[in-house]
mmCIF file of N, CA and C in Angstrom:
data_model
loop_
_atom_site.group_PDB
_atom_site.id
_atom_site.type_symbol
_atom_site.label_atom_id
_atom_site.label_comp_id
_atom_site.label_asym_id
_atom_site.label_seq_id
_atom_site.Cartn_x
_atom_site.Cartn_y
_atom_site.Cartn_z
ATOM 1 N N MET A 1 -13.281 11.136 1.859
ATOM 2 C CA MET A 1 -13.952 9.941 1.373
ATOM 3 C C MET A 1 -14.950 9.430 2.476
ATOM 4 N N SER A 2 -16.082 9.003 2.009
ATOM 5 C CA SER A 2 -17.029 8.583 2.944
ATOM 6 C C SER A 2 -17.148 7.050 2.803
ATOM 7 N N ALA A 3 -17.640 6.520 3.926
ATOM 8 C CA ALA A 3 -17.823 5.075 4.037
ATOM 9 C C ALA A 3 -19.177 4.687 3.528
ATOM 10 N N LEU A 4 -19.295 3.621 2.861
ATOM 11 C CA LEU A 4 -20.652 3.037 2.438
ATOM 12 C C LEU A 4 -20.877 1.761 3.294
ATOM 13 N N PRO A 5 -22.115 1.459 3.644
ATOM 14 C CA PRO A 5 -22.464 0.307 4.382
ATOM 15 C C PRO A 5 -22.572 -0.940 3.391
ATOM 16 N N ILE A 6 -21.476 -1.288 2.754
ATOM 17 C CA ILE A 6 -21.498 -2.536 1.842
ATOM 18 C C ILE A 6 -20.375 -3.425 2.205
ATOM 19 N N ASP A 7 -20.871 -4.541 2.776
ATOM 20 C CA ASP A 7 -19.877 -5.609 3.248
ATOM 21 C C ASP A 7 -18.704 -5.127 3.806
ATOM 22 N N SER A 8 -18.788 -4.329 4.794
ATOM 23 C CA SER A 8 -17.650 -3.789 5.410
ATOM 24 C C SER A 8 -17.611 -4.290 6.847
ATOM 25 N N SER A 9 -16.301 -4.484 7.451
ATOM 26 C CA SER A 9 -16.106 -4.844 8.817
ATOM 27 C C SER A 9 -14.996 -3.993 9.401
ATOM 28 N N PRO A 10 -14.799 -4.039 10.735
ATOM 29 C CA PRO A 10 -13.681 -3.232 11.235
ATOM 30 C C PRO A 10 -12.418 -3.650 10.679
ATOM 31 N N GLU A 11 -12.136 -4.914 10.290
ATOM 32 C CA GLU A 11 -10.873 -5.309 9.738
ATOM 33 C C GLU A 11 -10.739 -4.792 8.308
ATOM 34 N N GLU A 12 -11.807 -4.660 7.627
ATOM 35 C CA GLU A 12 -11.754 -4.269 6.153
ATOM 36 C C GLU A 12 -12.646 -3.051 5.963
ATOM 37 N N PRO A 13 -12.196 -1.806 6.318
ATOM 38 C CA PRO A 13 -13.010 -0.624 6.105
ATOM 39 C C PRO A 13 -13.236 -0.488 4.601
ATOM 40 N N THR A 14 -14.368 0.174 4.384
ATOM 41 C CA THR A 14 -14.780 0.380 2.912
ATOM 42 C C THR A 14 -14.794 1.912 2.739
ATOM 43 N N SER A 15 -14.159 2.348 1.629
ATOM 44 C CA SER A 15 -14.127 3.854 1.268
ATOM 45 C C SER A 15 -14.604 3.964 -0.068
ATOM 46 N N THR A 16 -15.138 5.114 -0.439
ATOM 47 C CA THR A 16 -15.505 5.416 -1.799
ATOM 48 C C THR A 16 -14.454 6.408 -2.462
ATOM 49 N N VAL A 17 -14.264 6.251 -3.716
ATOM 50 C CA VAL A 17 -13.347 7.194 -4.412
ATOM 51 C C VAL A 17 -13.884 7.346 -5.807
ATOM 52 N N GLY A 18 -13.955 8.509 -6.216
ATOM 53 C CA GLY A 18 -14.508 8.779 -7.559
ATOM 54 C C GLY A 18 -13.521 8.337 -8.625
ATOM 55 N N VAL A 19 -13.970 7.955 -9.846
ATOM 56 C CA VAL A 19 -13.077 7.362 -10.846
ATOM 57 C C VAL A 19 -11.994 8.305 -11.257
ATOM 58 N N ALA A 20 -12.153 9.661 -11.257
ATOM 59 C CA ALA A 20 -11.181 10.441 -11.746
ATOM 60 C C ALA A 20 -10.008 10.465 -10.579
ATOM 61 N N GLU A 21 -10.384 10.518 -9.336
ATOM 62 C CA GLU A 21 -9.414 10.460 -8.228
ATOM 63 C C GLU A 21 -8.667 9.094 -8.276
ATOM 64 N N ALA A 22 -9.402 8.047 -8.539
ATOM 65 C CA ALA A 22 -8.804 6.693 -8.545
ATOM 66 C C ALA A 22 -7.797 6.616 -9.606
ATOM 67 N N GLY A 23 -8.017 7.243 -10.741
ATOM 68 C CA GLY A 23 -7.051 7.257 -11.774
ATOM 69 C C GLY A 23 -5.698 7.937 -11.483
ATOM 70 N N LYS A 24 -5.857 9.000 -10.653
ATOM 71 C CA LYS A 24 -4.674 9.771 -10.270
ATOM 72 C C LYS A 24 -3.969 9.185 -9.067
ATOM 73 N N THR A 25 -4.593 8.392 -8.235
ATOM 74 C CA THR A 25 -3.984 7.837 -7.031
ATOM 75 C C THR A 25 -4.016 6.388 -6.954
ATOM 76 N N LEU A 26 -3.979 5.716 -8.140
ATOM 77 C CA LEU A 26 -4.043 4.372 -8.040
ATOM 78 C C LEU A 26 -3.076 3.568 -7.290
ATOM 79 N N SER A 27 -1.791 4.070 -7.345
ATOM 80 C CA SER A 27 -0.721 3.343 -6.541
ATOM 81 C C SER A 27 -1.022 3.488 -4.991
ATOM 82 N N ARG A 28 -1.445 4.642 -4.624
ATOM 83 C CA ARG A 28 -1.785 4.758 -3.151
ATOM 84 C C ARG A 28 -2.962 3.887 -2.825
ATOM 85 N N LEU A 29 -4.074 3.802 -3.758
ATOM 86 C CA LEU A 29 -5.137 2.982 -3.483
ATOM 87 C C LEU A 29 -4.753 1.566 -3.373
ATOM 88 N N LEU A 30 -3.777 1.056 -4.227
ATOM 89 C CA LEU A 30 -3.394 -0.355 -4.128
ATOM 90 C C LEU A 30 -2.620 -0.538 -2.757
ATOM 91 N N ASP A 31 -1.938 0.389 -2.289
ATOM 92 C CA ASP A 31 -1.346 0.238 -0.978
ATOM 93 C C ASP A 31 -2.354 -0.046 0.017
ATOM 94 N N ARG A 32 -3.416 0.715 0.083
ATOM 95 C CA ARG A 32 -4.486 0.596 1.036
ATOM 96 C C ARG A 32 -5.171 -0.806 0.796
ATOM 97 N N VAL A 33 -5.341 -1.122 -0.381
ATOM 98 C CA VAL A 33 -6.006 -2.430 -0.640
ATOM 99 C C VAL A 33 -5.116 -3.616 -0.119
ATOM 100 N N GLU A 34 -3.849 -3.493 -0.380
ATOM 101 C CA GLU A 34 -2.957 -4.560 0.086
ATOM 102 C C GLU A 34 -2.901 -4.630 1.601
ATOM 103 N N ALA A 35 -3.191 -3.550 2.217
ATOM 104 C CA ALA A 35 -3.342 -3.553 3.733
ATOM 105 C C ALA A 35 -4.775 -4.021 4.131
ATOM 106 N N GLY A 36 -5.695 -4.504 3.310
ATOM 107 C CA GLY A 36 -6.889 -5.103 3.610
ATOM 108 C C GLY A 36 -8.117 -4.218 3.376
ATOM 109 N N GLU A 37 -7.946 -2.991 2.978
ATOM 110 C CA GLU A 37 -9.077 -2.105 2.691
ATOM 111 C C GLU A 37 -9.823 -2.511 1.479
ATOM 112 N N GLN A 38 -11.024 -2.244 1.441
ATOM 113 C CA GLN A 38 -11.984 -2.370 0.308
ATOM 114 C C GLN A 38 -12.291 -0.951 -0.130
ATOM 115 N N ILE A 39 -12.225 -0.703 -1.369
ATOM 116 C CA ILE A 39 -12.467 0.604 -1.926
ATOM 117 C C ILE A 39 -13.547 0.521 -3.089
ATOM 118 N N ILE A 40 -14.574 1.280 -2.929
ATOM 119 C CA ILE A 40 -15.558 1.360 -4.024
ATOM 120 C C ILE A 40 -15.149 2.514 -4.913
ATOM 121 N N ILE A 41 -15.127 2.218 -6.235
ATOM 122 C CA ILE A 41 -14.935 3.218 -7.199
ATOM 123 C C ILE A 41 -16.297 3.717 -7.741
ATOM 124 N N THR A 42 -16.506 5.005 -7.640
ATOM 125 C CA THR A 42 -17.859 5.560 -8.133
ATOM 126 C C THR A 42 -17.678 6.344 -9.443
ATOM 127 N N ARG A 43 -18.695 6.321 -10.213
ATOM 128 C CA ARG A 43 -18.818 7.037 -11.525
ATOM 129 C C ARG A 43 -20.074 7.878 -11.328
ATOM 130 N N GLY A 44 -20.067 9.138 -11.407
ATOM 131 C CA GLY A 44 -21.229 9.976 -11.298
ATOM 132 C C GLY A 44 -21.846 9.702 -9.899
ATOM 133 N N GLY A 45 -21.081 9.576 -8.947
ATOM 134 C CA GLY A 45 -21.671 9.363 -7.589
ATOM 135 C C GLY A 45 -22.313 7.982 -7.358
ATOM 136 N N ARG A 46 -22.350 7.088 -8.291
ATOM 137 C CA ARG A 46 -22.830 5.773 -8.173
ATOM 138 C C ARG A 46 -21.774 4.708 -8.197
ATOM 139 N N PRO A 47 -21.825 3.697 -7.224
ATOM 140 C CA PRO A 47 -20.816 2.653 -7.222
ATOM 141 C C PRO A 47 -20.724 1.960 -8.597
ATOM 142 N N ALA A 48 -19.540 1.934 -9.066
ATOM 143 C CA ALA A 48 -19.239 1.209 -10.439
ATOM 144 C C ALA A 48 -18.381 -0.022 -10.262
ATOM 145 N N ALA A 49 -17.433 -0.052 -9.245
ATOM 146 C CA ALA A 49 -16.611 -1.198 -9.158
ATOM 147 C C ALA A 49 -16.023 -1.219 -7.766
ATOM 148 N N VAL A 50 -15.577 -2.431 -7.256
ATOM 149 C CA VAL A 50 -15.028 -2.689 -5.982
ATOM 150 C C VAL A 50 -13.535 -3.086 -6.122
ATOM 151 N N LEU A 51 -12.677 -2.320 -5.491
ATOM 152 C CA LEU A 51 -11.300 -2.655 -5.517
ATOM 153 C C LEU A 51 -10.951 -3.246 -4.213
ATOM 154 N N GLY A 52 -10.543 -4.555 -4.183
ATOM 155 C CA GLY A 52 -10.249 -5.216 -3.006
ATOM 156 C C GLY A 52 -8.973 -6.180 -3.106
ATOM 157 N N PRO A 53 -8.570 -6.746 -1.982
ATOM 158 C CA PRO A 53 -7.330 -7.555 -2.000
ATOM 159 C C PRO A 53 -7.649 -8.775 -2.968
ATOM 160 N N ALA A 54 -6.551 -9.142 -3.645
ATOM 161 C CA ALA A 54 -6.671 -10.305 -4.481
ATOM 162 C C ALA A 54 -6.707 -11.647 -3.672
ATOM 163 N N PRO A 55 -7.370 -12.715 -4.143
ATOM 164 C CA PRO A 55 -7.423 -13.938 -3.357
ATOM 165 C C PRO A 55 -5.977 -14.470 -3.171
ATOM 166 N N ARG A 56 -5.710 -15.029 -2.014
ATOM 167 C CA ARG A 56 -4.415 -15.555 -1.699
ATOM 168 C C ARG A 56 -4.363 -16.983 -2.273
ATOM 169 N N PRO A 57 -3.174 -17.310 -2.909
ATOM 170 C CA PRO A 57 -3.035 -18.612 -3.448
ATOM 171 C C PRO A 57 -2.957 -19.726 -2.255
ATOM 172 N N PRO A 58 -3.365 -20.863 -2.549
ATOM 173 C CA PRO A 58 -3.314 -21.885 -1.530
ATOM 174 C C PRO A 58 -1.886 -22.105 -1.100
ATOM 175 N N PHE A 59 -1.691 -22.723 0.046
ATOM 176 C CA PHE A 59 -0.366 -22.918 0.669
ATOM 177 C C PHE A 59 0.408 -23.788 -0.266
ATOM 178 N N SER A 60 1.606 -23.532 -0.452
ATOM 179 C CA SER A 60 2.587 -24.291 -1.137
ATOM 180 C C SER A 60 3.549 -24.962 -0.060
ATOM 181 N N GLY A 61 4.328 -25.899 -0.478
ATOM 182 C CA GLY A 61 5.285 -26.513 0.441
ATOM 183 C C GLY A 61 6.236 -25.444 1.030
ATOM 184 N N GLN A 62 6.588 -24.485 0.029
ATOM 185 C CA GLN A 62 7.620 -23.470 0.466
ATOM 186 C C GLN A 62 6.843 -22.479 1.528
ATOM 187 N N ALA A 63 5.683 -22.162 1.341
ATOM 188 C CA ALA A 63 4.921 -21.272 2.262
ATOM 189 C C ALA A 63 4.806 -21.952 3.629
ATOM 190 N N ILE A 64 4.436 -23.256 3.721
ATOM 191 C CA ILE A 64 4.415 -23.951 4.917
ATOM 192 C C ILE A 64 5.822 -24.042 5.612
ATOM 193 N N GLY A 65 6.837 -24.290 4.846
ATOM 194 C CA GLY A 65 8.189 -24.281 5.346
ATOM 195 C C GLY A 65 8.567 -22.946 5.939
ATOM 196 N N ASP A 66 8.186 -21.808 5.192
ATOM 197 C CA ASP A 66 8.432 -20.571 5.691
ATOM 198 C C ASP A 66 7.647 -20.202 7.007
ATOM 199 N N ARG A 67 6.451 -20.657 7.124
ATOM 200 C CA ARG A 67 5.703 -20.345 8.335
ATOM 201 C C ARG A 67 6.244 -21.162 9.378
ATOM 202 N N LEU A 68 6.718 -22.392 9.243
ATOM 203 C CA LEU A 68 7.301 -23.255 10.279
ATOM 204 C C LEU A 68 8.537 -22.466 10.846
ATOM 205 N N ALA A 69 9.335 -21.976 9.835
ATOM 206 C CA ALA A 69 10.668 -21.409 10.259
ATOM 207 C C ALA A 69 10.284 -20.103 11.059
ATOM 208 N N ARG A 70 9.351 -19.332 10.681
ATOM 209 C CA ARG A 70 8.937 -18.246 11.556
ATOM 210 C C ARG A 70 8.490 -18.651 12.967
ATOM 211 N N TRP A 71 7.757 -19.743 13.031
ATOM 212 C CA TRP A 71 7.254 -20.284 14.265
ATOM 213 C C TRP A 71 8.479 -20.671 15.219
ATOM 214 N N PHE A 72 9.531 -21.355 14.586
ATOM 215 C CA PHE A 72 10.655 -21.763 15.368
ATOM 216 C C PHE A 72 11.574 -20.541 15.796
ATOM 217 N N GLU A 73 11.515 -19.498 14.971
ATOM 218 C CA GLU A 73 12.222 -18.376 15.258
ATOM 219 C C GLU A 73 11.664 -17.618 16.468
ATOM 220 N N GLU A 74 10.325 -17.738 16.543
ATOM 221 C CA GLU A 74 9.577 -17.030 17.666
ATOM 222 C C GLU A 74 9.659 -17.800 18.957
ATOM 223 N N PHE A 75 9.383 -19.116 18.729
ATOM 224 C CA PHE A 75 9.269 -19.968 20.057
ATOM 225 C C PHE A 75 10.439 -20.785 20.294
ATOM 226 N N GLY A 76 11.291 -21.021 19.305
ATOM 227 C CA GLY A 76 12.489 -21.844 19.456
ATOM 228 C C GLY A 76 12.204 -23.275 19.655
ATOM 229 N N PRO A 77 13.130 -24.163 19.444
ATOM 230 C CA PRO A 77 12.938 -25.610 19.683
ATOM 231 C C PRO A 77 13.008 -25.834 21.209
ATOM 232 N N ASP A 78 12.312 -26.908 21.632
ATOM 233 C CA ASP A 78 12.295 -27.317 23.019
ATOM 234 C C ASP A 78 13.734 -27.940 23.331
ATOM 235 N N PRO A 79 14.492 -27.319 24.260
ATOM 236 C CA PRO A 79 15.787 -27.764 24.542
ATOM 237 C C PRO A 79 15.891 -29.089 25.183
ATOM 238 N N ASP A 80 14.744 -29.537 25.764
ATOM 239 C CA ASP A 80 14.751 -30.810 26.467
ATOM 240 C C ASP A 80 14.194 -31.914 25.583
ATOM 241 N N PHE A 81 13.848 -31.612 24.290
ATOM 242 C CA PHE A 81 13.088 -32.603 23.466
ATOM 243 C C PHE A 81 14.089 -33.865 23.305
ATOM 244 N N ALA A 82 15.363 -33.714 23.000
ATOM 245 C CA ALA A 82 16.166 -34.833 22.782
ATOM 246 C C ALA A 82 16.340 -35.742 24.001
ATOM 247 N N ASP A 83 16.449 -35.064 25.178
ATOM 248 C CA ASP A 83 16.635 -35.732 26.394
ATOM 249 C C ASP A 83 15.308 -36.443 26.721
ATOM 250 N N ASP A 84 14.195 -35.878 26.449
ATOM 251 C CA ASP A 84 12.848 -36.500 26.664
ATOM 252 C C ASP A 84 12.723 -37.798 25.793
ATOM 253 N N ILE A 85 13.178 -37.645 24.645
ATOM 254 C CA ILE A 85 13.101 -38.868 23.730
ATOM 255 C C ILE A 85 14.009 -39.993 24.211
ATOM 256 N N GLU A 86 15.256 -39.663 24.605
ATOM 257 C CA GLU A 86 16.150 -40.595 25.006
ATOM 258 C C GLU A 86 15.636 -41.337 26.323
ATOM 259 N N ALA A 87 15.049 -40.515 27.238
ATOM 260 C CA ALA A 87 14.563 -41.063 28.467
ATOM 261 C C ALA A 87 13.401 -41.934 28.239
ATOM 262 N N ALA A 88 12.568 -41.585 27.235
ATOM 263 C CA ALA A 88 11.395 -42.406 26.889
ATOM 264 C C ALA A 88 11.827 -43.716 26.276
ATOM 265 N N ILE A 89 12.855 -43.757 25.574
ATOM 266 C CA ILE A 89 13.406 -44.982 24.937
ATOM 267 C C ILE A 89 14.116 -45.805 26.037
ATOM 268 N N ARG A 90 14.863 -45.216 26.850
ATOM 269 C CA ARG A 90 15.585 -45.884 27.967
ATOM 270 C C ARG A 90 14.686 -46.470 29.032
ATOM 271 N N ASP A 91 13.559 -45.677 29.336
ATOM 272 C CA ASP A 91 12.707 -46.140 30.408
ATOM 273 C C ASP A 91 11.476 -46.895 29.988
ATOM 274 N N ARG A 92 11.313 -47.211 28.737
ATOM 275 C CA ARG A 92 10.233 -48.036 28.284
ATOM 276 C C ARG A 92 10.212 -49.372 28.876
ATOM 277 N N PRO A 93 9.089 -49.918 29.134
ATOM 278 C CA PRO A 93 9.061 -51.304 29.796
ATOM 279 C C PRO A 93 9.490 -52.377 28.748
#
């Protein structure tokens, strides 16, 4: 498969695949697309279609909650937070 200089970047490589090969290997092509790759489907050696990642839906409340949960798993809560709040309340003028 050769690369075409059409809207490609290092994060999203572009490959070309003939229509016959695309029909035989669609599942594998979709795996590549889900990984961020853009694939140009050719017919008779000419670009006919672009296969690329689907647009992501906007964030939902659940997605934001999931992202926060992952953040807390990675960084954890501040163990001194409650003490800091109590001290701020106790020591305020």
